[in-house]
Amino acid sequence: MVEVLGSGGMVAIPTETVYGLAVDALDASAVASVFAAKGRPATDPLIVHLGSGERIDTVVREWSDVAHQLADAFWPGPLTIVAPRHPSVLPALSAGRDTIAVRVPAHPVAEAVLAAFDGPLAAPSANRFGRVSPTEADHVMAELGGRIHMVLDAGPTPLGVESTVIDVTGARPMVLRPGGVTVEMLTPVVGEVDVPERLVVDTDEAAASPGQSIAHYSPSTPVVLVDAGPDVIEALTTAVQARGVRCVAMDLGGDAESTARRLYRDLRAVDSGDADIALAPVMDPRGLGRAVNDRLFRAARGRVVLDATPDTVKRLADIAAGDGR
Ligand code: TXA
Ligand code: MG
């Protein structure tokens, strides 16, 4: 495995969040091959993974007090810190930006790989660009099998959603992607953080976090969020089915932790069934619910409905038929 990474190969590794596609972060052609394998635009920067925070000085130019506090509190763990980039870092890694995203993962296999490799690894989620992130080795094979050199299978990843991305270069820390470390966990450590209410932009233009494009985490089957109670979801499902459309309601019941853990598997399952359209509920936004809602909103490409009126039913039938949005 170390030989594969050392010679510029791509190894999919489990982390506590999702499977990542790891390459030597110091090898320009290996980094280029990750973008190619994923079909990821060169404008979308990668996260550098370190075995510990000890050598942070090799990747960042400046490590503020806030960054220190966050790393002390949450590393190893699902927090990615965006800080000023060290001049020696490959520009391609951060897509030419003057910041770099870093994290120290907390998963025994990821930790063992980083310790054995003894250097920084760039690792985006091991899925094709815009698709659902992999939480099982089989998902990696389905997305990238044949394009990468090795997959380390450690079973399902424990958290199920990606790390929280937090930018510490501004006056106040700003959450660019909600994830495993919740806002409720962040504020006792660093005080108020900025959390844009809807972390999605409906455009290709560069956003604060370039990965925040709306077409992320999407199954092929159209998904629509229903921001209303279970009775509305049931009424909608029945009414849409009555129009001859195969409509399924995703069951995301349980606490936010268990919903997060199986979210991506459930989204993949939507595609392996024969549904024309899937409806998903909006979760309680506290804790991991924020990250779940964010991923569902993207899976739905921003489509949200609020009621079960005939107009809404028609709109869903149109979406299922491939026209209308
Ligand atoms: O949990 C995770 O973070 C997983 C595991 C494998 O570590 N990795 C992951 O990587 O989700 P990726 O590449 O799929 O997502 C990285 C996110 C993207 O939204 C990207 O735009 C953002 O981090 N990002 C990376 N560098 C950035 C930077 N310099 N400034 C702002 N956002 C950045
Ligand atoms: Mg990703």
Short mmCIF file of C-alpha atoms and ligand atoms in Angstrom, two decimals:
data_model
loop_
_atom_site.label_atom_id
_atom_site.label_comp_id
_atom_site.label_asym_id
_atom_site.label_seq_id
_atom_site.Cartn_x
_atom_site.Cartn_y
_atom_site.Cartn_z
CA MET A 1 0.00 0.00 0.00
CA VAL A 2 2.80 2.44 0.93
CA GLU A 3 4.57 1.40 -2.31
CA VAL A 4 1.42 2.15 -4.31
CA LEU A 5 1.08 5.61 -2.74
CA GLY A 6 4.84 6.22 -3.00
CA SER A 7 4.80 5.56 -6.72
CA GLY A 8 1.94 7.96 -7.39
CA GLY A 9 -0.92 5.45 -7.12
CA MET A 10 -4.46 6.02 -5.84
CA VAL A 11 -5.65 4.11 -2.76
CA ALA A 12 -9.21 4.38 -1.44
CA ILE A 13 -9.13 4.41 2.35
CA PRO A 14 -11.86 4.42 5.00
CA THR A 15 -12.06 7.43 7.29
CA GLU A 16 -14.54 8.02 10.11
CA THR A 17 -16.68 10.07 7.68
CA VAL A 18 -16.66 8.54 4.19
CA TYR A 19 -14.11 6.67 2.03
CA GLY A 20 -11.42 8.94 0.62
CA LEU A 21 -9.30 8.53 -2.50
CA ALA A 22 -5.78 9.06 -1.20
CA VAL A 23 -2.67 10.11 -3.11
CA ASP A 24 0.70 11.56 -2.17
CA ALA A 25 -0.06 15.26 -1.66
CA LEU A 26 3.48 16.18 -2.77
CA ASP A 27 3.24 14.38 -6.12
CA ALA A 28 1.81 16.66 -8.81
CA SER A 29 0.96 13.90 -11.27
CA ALA A 30 -0.72 11.79 -8.56
CA VAL A 31 -2.81 14.82 -7.59
CA ALA A 32 -3.72 15.36 -11.25
CA SER A 33 -4.78 11.72 -11.53
CA VAL A 34 -7.25 12.11 -8.65
CA PHE A 35 -8.98 14.99 -10.42
CA ALA A 36 -9.09 12.86 -13.59
CA ALA A 37 -10.38 9.70 -11.86
CA LYS A 38 -13.16 11.63 -10.13
CA GLY A 39 -13.98 13.79 -13.12
CA ARG A 40 -13.55 16.68 -10.72
CA PRO A 41 -13.06 20.19 -12.11
CA ALA A 42 -9.61 21.65 -11.40
CA THR A 43 -11.37 24.57 -9.68
CA ASP A 44 -12.50 22.39 -6.75
CA PRO A 45 -9.70 22.07 -4.15
CA LEU A 46 -8.78 18.92 -2.18
CA ILE A 47 -8.31 18.29 1.54
CA VAL A 48 -4.82 17.41 2.81
CA HIS A 49 -4.87 14.64 5.45
CA LEU A 50 -2.16 14.49 8.09
CA GLY A 51 -1.35 11.78 10.63
CA SER A 52 -1.20 14.41 13.37
CA GLY A 53 -1.18 18.16 13.75
CA GLU A 54 2.54 18.15 14.53
CA ARG A 55 3.72 18.97 11.03
CA ILE A 56 0.96 21.46 10.28
CA ASP A 57 3.67 24.07 9.58
CA THR A 58 4.60 22.22 6.40
CA VAL A 59 1.20 22.88 4.82
CA VAL A 60 -0.04 26.17 6.30
CA ARG A 61 1.62 29.56 6.31
CA GLU A 62 -0.19 30.72 9.42
CA TRP A 63 -1.96 28.81 12.18
CA SER A 64 -4.09 31.21 14.19
CA ASP A 65 -5.17 30.83 17.82
CA VAL A 66 -8.61 29.79 16.61
CA ALA A 67 -7.08 27.13 14.38
CA HIS A 68 -5.06 25.88 17.35
CA GLN A 69 -8.14 25.69 19.54
CA LEU A 70 -10.12 23.84 16.89
CA ALA A 71 -7.34 21.36 16.20
CA ASP A 72 -6.81 20.75 19.93
CA ALA A 73 -10.50 20.14 20.46
CA PHE A 74 -11.40 18.09 17.39
CA TRP A 75 -8.33 16.39 15.90
CA PRO A 76 -8.16 13.61 15.15
CA GLY A 77 -11.73 13.91 13.94
CA PRO A 78 -14.20 15.09 11.31
CA LEU A 79 -13.14 18.75 11.14
CA THR A 80 -11.39 20.26 8.11
CA ILE A 81 -9.70 23.58 8.75
CA VAL A 82 -9.16 26.06 5.89
CA ALA A 83 -6.07 28.19 6.61
CA PRO A 84 -3.51 30.22 4.63
CA ARG A 85 -1.55 27.90 2.32
CA HIS A 86 2.17 27.31 2.74
CA PRO A 87 4.01 28.43 -0.42
CA SER A 88 5.49 24.95 -0.88
CA VAL A 89 2.07 23.29 -1.19
CA LEU A 90 1.19 22.23 -4.74
CA PRO A 91 -1.10 24.95 -6.14
CA ALA A 92 -3.27 22.28 -7.83
CA LEU A 93 -4.23 20.89 -4.41
CA SER A 94 -5.97 24.08 -3.44
CA ALA A 95 -7.06 24.86 -7.00
CA GLY A 96 -4.80 27.90 -7.08
CA ARG A 97 -6.29 29.50 -3.96
CA ASP A 98 -4.11 30.95 -1.26
CA THR A 99 -5.77 28.75 1.36
CA ILE A 100 -5.46 25.03 2.04
CA ALA A 101 -7.92 22.64 3.70
CA VAL A 102 -6.40 20.23 6.26
CA ARG A 103 -7.65 17.54 8.56
CA VAL A 104 -6.40 14.71 10.78
CA PRO A 105 -8.83 11.79 10.40
CA ALA A 106 -9.88 9.54 13.26
CA HIS A 107 -10.17 6.05 11.84
CA PRO A 108 -7.76 3.25 12.73
CA VAL A 109 -7.13 2.34 9.09
CA ALA A 110 -6.67 5.95 7.94
CA GLU A 111 -4.37 6.56 10.90
CA ALA A 112 -2.34 3.44 10.11
CA VAL A 113 -2.01 4.44 6.44
CA LEU A 114 -0.89 7.97 7.34
CA ALA A 115 1.59 6.64 9.90
CA ALA A 116 3.05 4.13 7.44
CA PHE A 117 3.21 6.61 4.56
CA ASP A 118 4.64 9.28 6.84
CA GLY A 119 3.60 12.22 4.69
CA PRO A 120 0.57 14.29 3.72
CA LEU A 121 -2.14 12.58 1.68
CA ALA A 122 -4.62 14.44 -0.49
CA ALA A 123 -7.96 12.65 -0.30
CA PRO A 124 -11.29 13.75 -1.71
CA SER A 125 -14.31 11.53 -1.16
CA ALA A 126 -13.91 8.44 -3.37
CA ASN A 127 -16.84 9.07 -5.71
CA ARG A 128 -17.26 10.47 -9.21
CA PHE A 129 -17.73 14.22 -9.11
CA GLY A 130 -21.23 15.34 -8.13
CA ARG A 131 -22.30 11.87 -7.05
CA VAL A 132 -23.14 10.40 -3.66
CA SER A 133 -20.11 9.90 -1.37
CA PRO A 134 -19.09 6.31 -0.56
CA THR A 135 -19.59 4.92 2.93
CA GLU A 136 -18.75 1.33 1.94
CA ALA A 137 -15.92 -0.20 -0.11
CA ASP A 138 -18.51 -1.54 -2.59
CA HIS A 139 -19.66 2.01 -3.28
CA VAL A 140 -16.06 2.94 -4.15
CA MET A 141 -15.80 -0.02 -6.52
CA ALA A 142 -19.10 0.86 -8.17
CA GLU A 143 -17.95 4.46 -8.75
CA LEU A 144 -14.23 4.12 -9.41
CA GLY A 145 -13.41 0.42 -9.87
CA GLY A 146 -10.92 0.06 -12.73
CA ARG A 147 -9.73 3.65 -12.35
CA ILE A 148 -7.85 3.33 -9.07
CA HIS A 149 -5.15 1.01 -7.75
CA MET A 150 -6.43 -0.25 -4.40
CA VAL A 151 -9.37 -0.12 -1.98
CA LEU A 152 -8.89 -0.84 1.73
CA ASP A 153 -12.17 -2.33 2.93
CA ALA A 154 -12.94 -1.68 6.61
CA GLY A 155 -16.71 -1.99 6.38
CA PRO A 156 -19.16 0.91 6.61
CA THR A 157 -17.74 4.23 7.81
CA PRO A 158 -18.98 5.14 11.31
CA LEU A 159 -20.22 8.71 10.74
CA GLY A 160 -21.61 8.51 7.24
CA VAL A 161 -21.33 12.20 6.28
CA GLU A 162 -18.21 14.20 5.50
CA SER A 163 -16.15 16.38 7.79
CA THR A 164 -17.23 19.88 8.69
CA VAL A 165 -15.23 22.41 6.64
CA ILE A 166 -14.45 25.58 8.59
CA ASP A 167 -12.60 28.62 7.28
CA VAL A 168 -10.51 30.39 9.91
CA THR A 169 -9.01 33.07 7.67
CA GLY A 170 -11.70 35.68 8.35
CA ALA A 171 -12.65 37.74 11.39
CA ARG A 172 -14.99 34.99 12.54
CA PRO A 173 -14.74 31.26 11.75
CA MET A 174 -17.12 30.32 8.96
CA VAL A 175 -18.61 26.89 8.34
CA LEU A 176 -18.36 26.18 4.62
CA ARG A 177 -19.80 22.67 4.84
CA PRO A 178 -21.71 21.30 7.84
CA GLY A 179 -20.51 17.83 8.80
CA GLY A 180 -19.38 15.52 11.57
CA VAL A 181 -18.42 18.26 14.04
CA THR A 182 -21.68 20.07 14.68
CA VAL A 183 -22.19 23.80 15.20
CA GLU A 184 -23.27 22.97 18.75
CA MET A 185 -19.87 21.38 19.30
CA LEU A 186 -17.95 24.28 17.72
CA THR A 187 -19.39 27.24 19.63
CA PRO A 188 -18.24 26.21 23.13
CA VAL A 189 -14.69 26.04 21.75
CA VAL A 190 -14.44 29.15 19.55
CA GLY A 191 -17.60 31.14 20.26
CA GLU A 192 -20.04 32.19 17.55
CA VAL A 193 -19.35 30.86 14.08
CA ASP A 194 -20.85 32.04 10.82
CA VAL A 195 -23.07 29.45 9.22
CA PRO A 196 -24.66 30.55 5.97
CA GLU A 197 -28.30 29.47 6.22
CA ARG A 198 -28.47 27.73 2.88
CA LEU A 199 -25.00 26.51 2.05
CA VAL A 200 -25.74 26.05 -1.59
CA VAL A 201 -25.37 28.22 -4.65
CA ASP A 202 -27.37 27.51 -7.76
CA THR A 203 -24.54 28.44 -10.09
CA ASP A 204 -21.20 27.14 -11.37
CA GLU A 205 -19.42 30.26 -10.25
CA ALA A 206 -16.87 30.00 -7.49
CA ALA A 207 -18.55 30.12 -4.08
CA ALA A 208 -16.85 30.53 -0.73
CA SER A 209 -16.38 26.77 -0.81
CA PRO A 210 -16.19 25.61 -4.39
CA GLY A 211 -17.62 22.18 -3.54
CA GLN A 212 -20.88 23.82 -2.53
CA SER A 213 -22.42 23.51 -5.96
CA ILE A 214 -26.01 22.42 -5.95
CA ALA A 215 -25.49 19.32 -8.08
CA HIS A 216 -23.51 17.51 -5.38
CA TYR A 217 -24.51 14.23 -3.76
CA SER A 218 -27.12 13.52 -6.40
CA PRO A 219 -28.53 10.11 -7.27
CA SER A 220 -29.73 9.73 -10.87
CA THR A 221 -33.35 9.38 -9.77
CA PRO A 222 -34.83 12.80 -9.01
CA VAL A 223 -35.14 13.55 -5.30
CA VAL A 224 -37.43 16.25 -3.91
CA LEU A 225 -37.39 17.55 -0.34
CA VAL A 226 -40.72 17.89 1.41
CA ASP A 227 -40.58 20.60 4.07
CA ALA A 228 -43.79 19.48 5.82
CA GLY A 229 -44.99 16.73 8.14
CA PRO A 230 -45.27 13.00 7.45
CA ASP A 231 -48.97 13.37 6.62
CA VAL A 232 -48.12 15.67 3.70
CA ILE A 233 -45.45 13.27 2.47
CA GLU A 234 -47.92 10.41 2.60
CA ALA A 235 -50.63 12.38 0.81
CA LEU A 236 -48.15 13.45 -1.87
CA THR A 237 -46.84 9.93 -2.40
CA THR A 238 -50.35 8.55 -2.85
CA ALA A 239 -51.45 11.35 -5.16
CA VAL A 240 -48.35 11.14 -7.34
CA GLN A 241 -48.65 7.35 -7.54
CA ALA A 242 -52.26 7.78 -8.60
CA ARG A 243 -50.89 9.49 -11.72
CA GLY A 244 -49.01 6.31 -12.60
CA VAL A 245 -45.66 7.59 -11.32
CA ARG A 246 -43.46 5.28 -9.24
CA CYS A 247 -42.98 7.54 -6.26
CA VAL A 248 -41.21 6.44 -3.06
CA ALA A 249 -40.91 8.23 0.27
CA MET A 250 -37.49 7.85 1.86
CA ASP A 251 -37.70 6.68 5.45
CA LEU A 252 -35.07 8.65 7.36
CA GLY A 253 -36.52 7.98 10.78
CA GLY A 254 -34.43 7.59 13.91
CA ASP A 255 -31.99 9.96 15.54
CA ALA A 256 -29.73 12.21 13.48
CA GLU A 257 -26.69 9.96 14.08
CA SER A 258 -28.32 6.86 12.64
CA THR A 259 -29.88 8.84 9.78
CA ALA A 260 -26.46 10.31 8.89
CA ARG A 261 -24.80 6.91 9.07
CA ARG A 262 -27.09 5.39 6.45
CA LEU A 263 -27.95 8.49 4.43
CA TYR A 264 -25.66 7.80 1.45
CA ARG A 265 -26.56 4.12 1.37
CA ASP A 266 -30.24 5.13 1.33
CA LEU A 267 -29.62 7.63 -1.49
CA ARG A 268 -27.84 4.93 -3.50
CA ALA A 269 -30.73 2.55 -2.83
CA VAL A 270 -33.06 5.06 -4.50
CA ASP A 271 -31.17 4.41 -7.74
CA SER A 272 -31.10 0.64 -7.39
CA GLY A 273 -34.89 0.49 -7.00
CA ASP A 274 -37.24 1.27 -9.88
CA ALA A 275 -38.58 4.59 -8.57
CA ASP A 276 -39.23 7.51 -10.92
CA ILE A 277 -38.98 9.99 -8.07
CA ALA A 278 -38.12 9.91 -4.35
CA LEU A 279 -39.44 12.23 -1.65
CA ALA A 280 -37.32 13.01 1.41
CA PRO A 281 -38.29 14.74 4.65
CA VAL A 282 -36.46 17.72 6.18
CA MET A 283 -34.78 16.73 9.45
CA ASP A 284 -34.63 18.56 12.76
CA PRO A 285 -31.65 20.87 12.04
CA ARG A 286 -29.99 20.42 15.40
CA GLY A 287 -26.75 18.45 15.66
CA LEU A 288 -25.98 16.23 12.66
CA GLY A 289 -29.43 17.09 11.27
CA ARG A 290 -27.88 20.22 9.73
CA ALA A 291 -25.42 18.16 7.68
CA VAL A 292 -28.14 15.68 6.71
CA ASN A 293 -30.43 18.51 5.52
CA ASP A 294 -27.58 20.08 3.57
CA ARG A 295 -26.85 16.80 1.72
CA LEU A 296 -30.55 16.13 1.12
CA PHE A 297 -31.01 19.64 -0.27
CA ARG A 298 -28.19 19.03 -2.73
CA ALA A 299 -29.39 15.52 -3.57
CA ALA A 300 -32.68 17.24 -4.39
CA ARG A 301 -30.78 19.84 -6.46
CA GLY A 302 -32.49 22.49 -4.40
CA ARG A 303 -36.04 21.27 -5.12
CA VAL A 304 -38.25 21.76 -2.05
CA VAL A 305 -42.04 21.49 -1.87
CA LEU A 306 -44.23 22.54 1.03
CA ASP A 307 -47.67 21.02 0.49
CA ALA A 308 -49.73 18.37 -1.28
CA THR A 309 -51.83 20.66 -3.46
CA PRO A 310 -52.70 19.60 -7.03
CA ASP A 311 -50.09 22.04 -8.37
CA THR A 312 -47.40 20.36 -6.30
CA VAL A 313 -48.55 16.90 -7.37
CA LYS A 314 -48.35 17.98 -11.02
CA ARG A 315 -44.93 19.48 -10.49
CA LEU A 316 -43.65 16.21 -9.00
CA ALA A 317 -45.12 14.19 -11.87
CA ASP A 318 -43.36 16.54 -14.32
CA ILE A 319 -40.05 16.17 -12.48
CA ALA A 320 -40.45 12.38 -12.50
CA ALA A 321 -41.10 12.50 -16.25
CA GLY A 322 -37.86 14.43 -16.72
CA ASP A 323 -39.36 17.82 -17.46
CA GLY A 324 -39.96 20.63 -15.04
CA ARG A 325 -38.01 21.32 -11.88
O1 TXA B 1 -14.87 13.84 5.42
C1 TXA B 1 -14.21 14.35 4.50
O2 TXA B 1 -13.86 15.53 4.51
C2 TXA B 1 -13.82 13.43 3.34
C3 TXA B 1 -12.83 12.41 3.86
C4 TXA B 1 -12.33 11.51 2.75
O3 TXA B 1 -11.78 13.05 4.52
N1 TXA B 1 -13.26 14.20 2.27
C5 TXA B 1 -14.01 15.02 1.48
O4 TXA B 1 -13.30 15.61 0.48
O5 TXA B 1 -15.20 15.18 1.65
P1 TXA B 1 -13.99 16.33 -0.77
O6 TXA B 1 -12.87 16.67 -1.67
O7 TXA B 1 -15.04 15.47 -1.32
O8 TXA B 1 -14.59 17.64 -0.18
C6 TXA B 1 -13.74 18.69 0.22
C7 TXA B 1 -14.53 19.95 0.45
C8 TXA B 1 -15.08 20.49 -0.84
O9 TXA B 1 -16.35 21.05 -0.57
C9 TXA B 1 -14.07 21.57 -1.17
O10 TXA B 1 -14.58 22.56 -2.01
C10 TXA B 1 -13.72 22.10 0.21
O11 TXA B 1 -13.67 20.95 1.00
N2 TXA B 1 -12.41 22.76 0.21
C11 TXA B 1 -11.22 22.18 0.01
N3 TXA B 1 -10.23 23.09 0.03
C12 TXA B 1 -10.81 24.29 0.25
C13 TXA B 1 -10.34 25.63 0.36
N4 TXA B 1 -9.04 25.92 0.27
N5 TXA B 1 -11.23 26.60 0.58
C14 TXA B 1 -12.55 26.31 0.68
N6 TXA B 1 -13.06 25.07 0.57
C15 TXA B 1 -12.22 24.07 0.36
MG MG B 2 -16.80 14.94 -2.11
#
